[in-house]
Short mmCIF file of C-alpha atoms in Angstrom, two decimals:
data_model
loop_
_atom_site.label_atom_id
_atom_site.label_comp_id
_atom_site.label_asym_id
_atom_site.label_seq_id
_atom_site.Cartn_x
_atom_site.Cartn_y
_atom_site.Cartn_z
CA UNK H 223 -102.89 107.67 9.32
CA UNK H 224 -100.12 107.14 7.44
CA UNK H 225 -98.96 110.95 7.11
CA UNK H 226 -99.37 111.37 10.96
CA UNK H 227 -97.34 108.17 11.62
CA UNK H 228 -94.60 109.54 9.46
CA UNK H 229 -94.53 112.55 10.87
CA UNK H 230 -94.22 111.11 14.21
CA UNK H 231 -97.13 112.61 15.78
CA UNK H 232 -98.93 109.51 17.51
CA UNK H 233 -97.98 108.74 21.30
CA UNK H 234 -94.96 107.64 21.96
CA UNK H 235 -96.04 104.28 23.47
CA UNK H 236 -97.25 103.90 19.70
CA UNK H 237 -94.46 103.52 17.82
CA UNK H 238 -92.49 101.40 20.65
CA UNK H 239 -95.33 98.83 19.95
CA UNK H 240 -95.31 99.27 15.97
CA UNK H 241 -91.74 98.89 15.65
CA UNK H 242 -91.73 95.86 17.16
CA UNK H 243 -90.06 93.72 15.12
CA UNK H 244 -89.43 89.55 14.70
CA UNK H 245 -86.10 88.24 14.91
CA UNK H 246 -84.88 85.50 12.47
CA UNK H 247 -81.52 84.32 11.67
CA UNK H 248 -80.46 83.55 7.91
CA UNK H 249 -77.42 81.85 6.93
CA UNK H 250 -74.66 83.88 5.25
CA UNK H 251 -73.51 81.65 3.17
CA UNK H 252 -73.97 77.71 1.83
CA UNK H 253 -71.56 76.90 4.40
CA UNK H 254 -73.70 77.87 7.26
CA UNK H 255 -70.89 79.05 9.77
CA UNK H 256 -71.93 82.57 9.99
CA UNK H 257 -75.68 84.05 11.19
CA UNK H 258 -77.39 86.98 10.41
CA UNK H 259 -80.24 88.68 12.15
CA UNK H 260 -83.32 90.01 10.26
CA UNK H 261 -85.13 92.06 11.76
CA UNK H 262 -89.11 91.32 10.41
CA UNK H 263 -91.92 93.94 10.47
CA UNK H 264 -95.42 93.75 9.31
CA UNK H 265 -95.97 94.99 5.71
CA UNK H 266 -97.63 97.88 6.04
CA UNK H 267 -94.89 99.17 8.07
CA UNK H 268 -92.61 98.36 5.15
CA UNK H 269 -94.85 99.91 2.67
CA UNK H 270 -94.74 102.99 4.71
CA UNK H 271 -91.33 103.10 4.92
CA UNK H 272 -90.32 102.30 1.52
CA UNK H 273 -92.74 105.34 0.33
CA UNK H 274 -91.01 107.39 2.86
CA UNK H 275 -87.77 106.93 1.18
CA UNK H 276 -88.22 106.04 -2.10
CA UNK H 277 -89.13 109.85 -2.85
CA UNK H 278 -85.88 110.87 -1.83
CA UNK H 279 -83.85 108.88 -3.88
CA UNK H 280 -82.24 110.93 -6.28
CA UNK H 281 -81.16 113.06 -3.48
CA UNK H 282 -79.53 110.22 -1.40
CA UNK H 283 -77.68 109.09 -4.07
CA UNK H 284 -76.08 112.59 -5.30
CA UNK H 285 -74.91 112.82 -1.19
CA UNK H 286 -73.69 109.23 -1.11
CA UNK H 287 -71.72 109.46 -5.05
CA UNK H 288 -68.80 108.91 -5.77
CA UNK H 289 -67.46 107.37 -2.25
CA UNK H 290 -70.81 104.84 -2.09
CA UNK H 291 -72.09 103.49 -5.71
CA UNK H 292 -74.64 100.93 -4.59
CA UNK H 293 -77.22 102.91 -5.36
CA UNK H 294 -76.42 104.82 -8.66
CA UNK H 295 -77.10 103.29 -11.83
CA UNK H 296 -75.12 100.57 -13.04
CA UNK H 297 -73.49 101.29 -9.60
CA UNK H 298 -71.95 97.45 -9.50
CA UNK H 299 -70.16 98.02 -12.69
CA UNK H 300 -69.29 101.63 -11.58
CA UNK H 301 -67.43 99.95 -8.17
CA UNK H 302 -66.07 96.94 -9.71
CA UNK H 303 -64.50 98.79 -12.53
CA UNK H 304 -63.02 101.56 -10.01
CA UNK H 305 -61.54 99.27 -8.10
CA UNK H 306 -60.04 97.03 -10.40
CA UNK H 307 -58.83 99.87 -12.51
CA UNK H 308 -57.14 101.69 -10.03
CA UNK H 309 -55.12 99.19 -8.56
CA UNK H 310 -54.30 97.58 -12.46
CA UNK H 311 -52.87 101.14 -13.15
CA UNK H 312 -50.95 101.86 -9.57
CA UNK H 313 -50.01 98.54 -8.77
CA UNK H 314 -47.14 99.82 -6.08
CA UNK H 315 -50.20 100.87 -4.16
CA UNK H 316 -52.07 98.18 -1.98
CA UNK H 317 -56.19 97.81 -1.64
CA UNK H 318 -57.60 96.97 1.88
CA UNK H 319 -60.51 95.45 2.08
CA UNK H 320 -61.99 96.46 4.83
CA UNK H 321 -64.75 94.92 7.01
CA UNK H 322 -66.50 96.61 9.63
CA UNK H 323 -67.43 94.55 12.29
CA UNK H 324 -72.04 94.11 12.82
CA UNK H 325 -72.07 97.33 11.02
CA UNK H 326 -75.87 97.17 10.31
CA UNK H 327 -76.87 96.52 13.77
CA UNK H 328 -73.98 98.50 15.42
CA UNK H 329 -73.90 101.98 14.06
CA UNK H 330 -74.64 104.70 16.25
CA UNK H 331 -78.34 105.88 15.00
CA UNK H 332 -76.96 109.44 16.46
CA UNK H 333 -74.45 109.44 13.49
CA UNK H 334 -77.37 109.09 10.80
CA UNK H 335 -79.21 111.51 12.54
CA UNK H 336 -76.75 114.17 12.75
CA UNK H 337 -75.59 113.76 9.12
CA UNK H 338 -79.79 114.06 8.25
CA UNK H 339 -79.64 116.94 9.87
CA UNK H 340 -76.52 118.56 8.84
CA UNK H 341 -77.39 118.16 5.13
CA UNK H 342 -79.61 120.59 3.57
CA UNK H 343 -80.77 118.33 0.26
CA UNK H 344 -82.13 115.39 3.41
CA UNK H 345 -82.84 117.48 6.29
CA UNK H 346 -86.64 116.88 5.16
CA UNK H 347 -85.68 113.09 6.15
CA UNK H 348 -84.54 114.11 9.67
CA UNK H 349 -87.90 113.68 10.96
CA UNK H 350 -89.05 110.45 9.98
CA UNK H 351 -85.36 109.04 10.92
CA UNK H 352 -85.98 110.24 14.19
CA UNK H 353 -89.53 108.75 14.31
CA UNK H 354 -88.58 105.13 13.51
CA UNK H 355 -84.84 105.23 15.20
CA UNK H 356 -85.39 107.22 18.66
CA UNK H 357 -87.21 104.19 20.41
CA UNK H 358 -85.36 101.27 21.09
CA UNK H 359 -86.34 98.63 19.58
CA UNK H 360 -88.29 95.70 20.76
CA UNK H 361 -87.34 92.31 19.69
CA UNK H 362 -89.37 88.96 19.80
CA UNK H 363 -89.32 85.49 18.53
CA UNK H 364 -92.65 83.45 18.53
CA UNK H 365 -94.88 85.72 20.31
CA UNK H 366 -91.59 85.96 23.33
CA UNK H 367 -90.32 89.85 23.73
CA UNK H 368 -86.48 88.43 24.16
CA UNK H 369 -84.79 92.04 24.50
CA UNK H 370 -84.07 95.48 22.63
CA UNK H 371 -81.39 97.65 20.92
CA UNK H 372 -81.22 100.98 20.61
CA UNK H 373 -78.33 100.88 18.31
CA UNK H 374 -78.10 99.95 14.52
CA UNK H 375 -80.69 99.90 11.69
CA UNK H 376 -83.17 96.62 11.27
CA UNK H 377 -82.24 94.54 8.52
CA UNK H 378 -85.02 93.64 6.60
CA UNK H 379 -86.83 97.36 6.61
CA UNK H 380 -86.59 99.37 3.57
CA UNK H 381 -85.01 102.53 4.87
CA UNK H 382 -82.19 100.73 7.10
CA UNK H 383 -79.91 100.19 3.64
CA UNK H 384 -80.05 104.11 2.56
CA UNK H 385 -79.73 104.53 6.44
CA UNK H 386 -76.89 103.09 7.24
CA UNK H 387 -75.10 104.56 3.92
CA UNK H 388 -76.09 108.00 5.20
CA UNK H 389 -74.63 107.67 8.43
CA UNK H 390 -71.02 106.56 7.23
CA UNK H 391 -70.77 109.09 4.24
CA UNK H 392 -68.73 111.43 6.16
CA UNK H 393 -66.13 109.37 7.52
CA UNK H 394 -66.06 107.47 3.88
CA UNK H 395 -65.44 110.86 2.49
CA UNK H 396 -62.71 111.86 5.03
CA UNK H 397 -61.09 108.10 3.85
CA UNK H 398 -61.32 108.71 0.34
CA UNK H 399 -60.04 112.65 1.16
CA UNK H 400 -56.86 110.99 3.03
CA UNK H 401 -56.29 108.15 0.02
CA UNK H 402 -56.74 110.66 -2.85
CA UNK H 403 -53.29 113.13 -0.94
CA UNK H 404 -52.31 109.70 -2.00
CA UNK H 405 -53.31 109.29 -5.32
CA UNK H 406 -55.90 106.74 -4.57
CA UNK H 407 -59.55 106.59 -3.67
CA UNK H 408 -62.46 104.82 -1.41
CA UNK H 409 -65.27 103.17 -3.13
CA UNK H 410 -67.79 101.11 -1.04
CA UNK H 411 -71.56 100.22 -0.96
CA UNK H 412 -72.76 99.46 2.18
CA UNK H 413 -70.56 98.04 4.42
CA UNK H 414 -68.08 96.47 1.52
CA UNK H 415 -65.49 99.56 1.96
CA UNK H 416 -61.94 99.05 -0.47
CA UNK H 417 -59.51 101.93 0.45
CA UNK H 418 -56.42 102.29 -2.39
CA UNK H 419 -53.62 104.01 -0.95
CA UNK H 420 -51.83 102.96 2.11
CA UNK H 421 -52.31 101.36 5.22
CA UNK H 422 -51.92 105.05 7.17
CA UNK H 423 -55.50 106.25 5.64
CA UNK H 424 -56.85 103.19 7.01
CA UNK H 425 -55.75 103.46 10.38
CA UNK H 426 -56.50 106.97 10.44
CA UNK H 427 -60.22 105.85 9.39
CA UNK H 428 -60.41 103.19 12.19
CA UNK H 429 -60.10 105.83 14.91
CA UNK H 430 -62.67 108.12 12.86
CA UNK H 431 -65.37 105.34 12.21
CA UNK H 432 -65.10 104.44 15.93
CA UNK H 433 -65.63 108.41 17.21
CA UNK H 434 -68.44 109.24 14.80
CA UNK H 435 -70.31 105.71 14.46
CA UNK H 436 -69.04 103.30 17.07
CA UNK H 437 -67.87 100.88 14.33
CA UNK H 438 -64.90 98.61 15.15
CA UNK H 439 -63.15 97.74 11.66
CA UNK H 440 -62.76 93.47 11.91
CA UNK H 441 -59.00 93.20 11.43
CA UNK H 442 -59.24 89.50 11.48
CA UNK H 443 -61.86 89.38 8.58
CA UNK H 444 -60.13 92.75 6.69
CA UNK H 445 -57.77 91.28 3.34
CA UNK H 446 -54.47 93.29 2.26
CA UNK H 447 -54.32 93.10 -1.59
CA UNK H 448 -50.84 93.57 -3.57
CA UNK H 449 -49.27 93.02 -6.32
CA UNK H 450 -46.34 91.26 -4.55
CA UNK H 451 -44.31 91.13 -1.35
CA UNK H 452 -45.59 89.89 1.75
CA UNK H 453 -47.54 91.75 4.72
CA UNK H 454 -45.79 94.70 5.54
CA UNK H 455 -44.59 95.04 9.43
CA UNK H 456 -46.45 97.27 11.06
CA UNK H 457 -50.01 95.81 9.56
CA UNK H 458 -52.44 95.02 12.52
CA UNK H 459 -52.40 91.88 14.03
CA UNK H 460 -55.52 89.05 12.44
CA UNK H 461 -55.19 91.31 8.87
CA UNK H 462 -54.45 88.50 5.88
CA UNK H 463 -52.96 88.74 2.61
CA UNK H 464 -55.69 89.05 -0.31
CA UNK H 465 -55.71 85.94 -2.78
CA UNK H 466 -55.80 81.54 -2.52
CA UNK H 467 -52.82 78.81 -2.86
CA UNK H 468 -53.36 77.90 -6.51
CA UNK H 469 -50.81 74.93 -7.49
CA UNK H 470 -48.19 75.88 -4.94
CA UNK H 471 -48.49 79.79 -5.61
CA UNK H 472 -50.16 82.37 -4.30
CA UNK H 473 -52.45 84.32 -6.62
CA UNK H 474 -53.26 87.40 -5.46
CA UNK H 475 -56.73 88.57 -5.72
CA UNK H 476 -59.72 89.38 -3.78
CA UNK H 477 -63.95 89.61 -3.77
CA UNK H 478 -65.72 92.88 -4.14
CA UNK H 479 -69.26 93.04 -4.67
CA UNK H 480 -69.40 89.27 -5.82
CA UNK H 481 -67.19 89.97 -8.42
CA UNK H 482 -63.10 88.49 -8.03
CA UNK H 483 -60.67 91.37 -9.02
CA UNK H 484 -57.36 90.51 -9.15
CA UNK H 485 -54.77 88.16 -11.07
CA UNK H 486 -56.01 86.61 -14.13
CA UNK H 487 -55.77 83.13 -12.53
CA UNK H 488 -57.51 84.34 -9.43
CA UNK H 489 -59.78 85.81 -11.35
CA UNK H 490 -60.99 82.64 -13.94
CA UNK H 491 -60.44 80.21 -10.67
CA UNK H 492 -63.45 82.19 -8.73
CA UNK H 493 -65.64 81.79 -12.03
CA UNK H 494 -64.92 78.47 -12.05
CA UNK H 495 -65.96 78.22 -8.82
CA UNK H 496 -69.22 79.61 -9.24
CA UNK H 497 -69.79 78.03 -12.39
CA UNK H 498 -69.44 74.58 -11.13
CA UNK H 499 -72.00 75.86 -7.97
CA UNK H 500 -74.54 76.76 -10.71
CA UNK H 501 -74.21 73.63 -12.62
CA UNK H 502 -74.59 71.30 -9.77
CA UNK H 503 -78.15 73.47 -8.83
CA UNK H 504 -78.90 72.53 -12.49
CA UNK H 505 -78.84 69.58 -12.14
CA UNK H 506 -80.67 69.60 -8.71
CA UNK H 507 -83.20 71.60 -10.52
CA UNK H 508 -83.72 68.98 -13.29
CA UNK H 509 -83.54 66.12 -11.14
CA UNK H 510 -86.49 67.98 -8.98
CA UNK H 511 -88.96 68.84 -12.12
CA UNK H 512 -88.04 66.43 -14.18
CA UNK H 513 -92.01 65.45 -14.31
CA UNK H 514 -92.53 69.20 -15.78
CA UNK H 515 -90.74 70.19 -18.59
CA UNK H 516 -92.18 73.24 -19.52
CA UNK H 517 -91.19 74.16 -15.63
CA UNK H 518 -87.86 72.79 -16.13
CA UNK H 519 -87.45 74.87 -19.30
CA UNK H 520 -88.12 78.35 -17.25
CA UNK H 521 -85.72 77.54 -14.48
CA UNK H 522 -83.26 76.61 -16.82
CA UNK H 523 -83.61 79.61 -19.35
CA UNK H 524 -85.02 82.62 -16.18
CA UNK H 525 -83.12 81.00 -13.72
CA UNK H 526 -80.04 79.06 -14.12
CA UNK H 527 -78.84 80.37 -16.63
CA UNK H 528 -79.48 83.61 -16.05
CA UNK H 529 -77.40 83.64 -12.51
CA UNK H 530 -73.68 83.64 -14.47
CA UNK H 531 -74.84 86.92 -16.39
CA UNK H 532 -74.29 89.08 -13.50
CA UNK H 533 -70.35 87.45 -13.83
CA UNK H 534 -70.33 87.97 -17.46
CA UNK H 535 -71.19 91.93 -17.25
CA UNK H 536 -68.36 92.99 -14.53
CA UNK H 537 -65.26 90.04 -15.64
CA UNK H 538 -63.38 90.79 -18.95
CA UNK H 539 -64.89 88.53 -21.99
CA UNK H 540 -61.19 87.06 -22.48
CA UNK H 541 -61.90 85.20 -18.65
CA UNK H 542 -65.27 84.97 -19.32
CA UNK H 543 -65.61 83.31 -22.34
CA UNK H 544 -63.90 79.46 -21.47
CA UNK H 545 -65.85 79.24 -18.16
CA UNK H 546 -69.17 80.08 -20.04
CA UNK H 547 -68.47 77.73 -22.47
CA UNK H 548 -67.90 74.76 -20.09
CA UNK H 549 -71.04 75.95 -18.57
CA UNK H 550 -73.06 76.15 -21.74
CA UNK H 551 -72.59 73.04 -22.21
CA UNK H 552 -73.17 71.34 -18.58
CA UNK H 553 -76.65 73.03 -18.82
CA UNK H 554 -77.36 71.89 -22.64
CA UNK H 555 -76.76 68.49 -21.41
CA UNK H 556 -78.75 68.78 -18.20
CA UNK H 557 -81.39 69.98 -20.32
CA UNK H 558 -81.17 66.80 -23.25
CA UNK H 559 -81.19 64.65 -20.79
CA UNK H 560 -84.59 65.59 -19.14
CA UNK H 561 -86.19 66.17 -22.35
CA UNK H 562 -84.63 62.80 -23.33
CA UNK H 563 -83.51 63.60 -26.52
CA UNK H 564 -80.22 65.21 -28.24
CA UNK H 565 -80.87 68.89 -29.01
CA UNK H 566 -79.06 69.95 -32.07
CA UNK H 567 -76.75 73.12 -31.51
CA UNK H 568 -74.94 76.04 -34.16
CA UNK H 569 -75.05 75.49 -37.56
CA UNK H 570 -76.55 72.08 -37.74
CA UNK H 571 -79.77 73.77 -35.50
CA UNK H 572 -80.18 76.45 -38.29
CA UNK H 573 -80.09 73.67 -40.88
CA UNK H 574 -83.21 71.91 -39.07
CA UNK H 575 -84.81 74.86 -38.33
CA UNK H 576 -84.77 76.35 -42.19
CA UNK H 577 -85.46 72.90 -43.68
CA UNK H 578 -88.80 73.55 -45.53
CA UNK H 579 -91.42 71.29 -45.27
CA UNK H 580 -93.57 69.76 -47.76
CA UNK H 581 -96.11 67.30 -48.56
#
């Protein structure tokens, strides 16, 4: 069943009932302003899917590299250091950070299709694309069909991140073609796009991602990073100057990937940030098991802790180190006090720990 399903042969009333999907909304972020829709389909859908893909993987990511790094390995690292190393070493050049308006559920499926097809290492894939992207989609909430789409990828189904990628390869690759006559580049994964050059290749990509995809690049939510200066003259109207009012100056800096790039004040402010944000779920957390211990001890060590690594591995050590210190010791003393008792650190620990015992 599964092979004919993938290869699309069942009727076509079929798969408009299969792909049915659920709608929910998730917050995206703490601060709950912003919605986004997941699109929810039965597992074995999913598990389909994923197989589908997952074989093609190596393939994918040689056709998305170096323009798209989400999915190579240590692909984070590979984007966050690009980025911050190009505009460190060419800092008359500025960095747009660009956002593309509902990309997931906006982009033309036609444009993933035709790049499927036009590629020789996924044609294999064009199939399967077609099979799960030609109907439109039919969308319900609590057992109520509430409309469809026949635009965009479903958030929430394995394929729709590789997708999506596929789709705006080209047009990333004419960007980073137009910021390299520059001397810059493009990096992105998914839709988190950073163009370093200057504002022309930008505007030259709006038109293009429009044409190809029937993306609209969010000028309002798109930051201008430089060095210095203020917003050049002929920048679209809602585009804002990269960085935050830090004791009556502006530091210039910006987000990419979760990771701040940027001045070194920017940079150890945003750690702060999220190091006070892990230390107050700390303490949640220990307020919340403090009748298990040994629970309390996992989150802590798997959890907590764990959560300001991911800062650690793409920030220099010399703005790492102070905020993981303060940290360190928030936790240690969220941990004494549920275990009730002082827990010795450094040298005097060893001394405990090696002290023989006899009798």
């Amino acid at each position: 069943l599964g092979l004919v399903y993938l290869a699309g042969d069942l009727p076509l009333w079929f798969y408009r009932v299969w792909l049915t999907i659920q709608t929910v909304a998730l917050y995206k972020t703490a601060v709950r302003t912003d919605v986004r829709p997941l699109g929810l389909r039965n597992s074995l859908v999913k598990v389909y899917h994923k197989e589908a893909m997952s074989q093609s993987r190596p393939e994918i990511r040689e056709f998305l590299e170096p323009q798209q790094l989400g999915m190579s390995k240590a692909g984070a690292a590979k984007l966050v250091n690009s980025v911050r190393g190009l505009i460190h070493s060419r800092r008359d050049f500025v960095c747009i950070k660009i956002d593309l308006k509902h990309a997931f559920n906006e982009i033309s499926r036609r444009s993933i299709l035709e790049t499927l097809e036009s590629e020789p290492t996924l044609s294999h894939l064009s199939t399967f694309a077609a099979t799960i992207l030609a109907p439109e989609t039919e969308m319900e909430t609590v057992g109520n069909r509430w409309g469809t789409s026949g635009q965009g990828v479903i958030q929430g189904d394995p394929p729709s991140g590789d997708l999506f990628d596929i789709g705006l390869q080209p047009s990333l690759v004419q960007l980073d073609s137009d910021c390299a006559a520059d001397g810059g580049a493009a990096r992105g994964s998914h839709d988190d796009v950073c163009a370093i050059a200057t504002l022309r290749a930008v505007q030259r990509f709006q038109q293009e991602v429009w044409e190809r995809c029937h993306l609209r690049l969010q000028w309002e939510k798109t930051q201008l990073f430089s060095w210095d200066g203020d917003l050049p003259d002929n920048v679209p109207e809602g585009i804002t100057l990269a960085g935050e009012l830090l004791e009556g100056a502006l530091e210039r800096g910006f987000e990419i990937y979760g990771i701040a790039v940027g001045s070194d004040k920017f940079v150890s402010h945003k750690l702060q940030q999220k190091a006070e944000q892990i230390a107050k779920d700390a303490v949640q957390t220990a307020d919340l098991l403090s009748a298990d211990r040994q629970a309390l001890w996992h989150s802590l060590r798997l959890s907590i802790s764990q959560r300001f690594g991911y800062f650690c591995q793409h920030t220099p050590p010399s703005l790492v180190e102070p905020v993981a210190e303060w940290l360190d010791n928030i936790i240690w003393r969220v941990l004494e006090t549920a275990t009730g008792f002082a827990i010795p650190r450094g040298e005097e620990a060893e001394m405990k720990v090696r002290c023989p015992v006899t009798g």
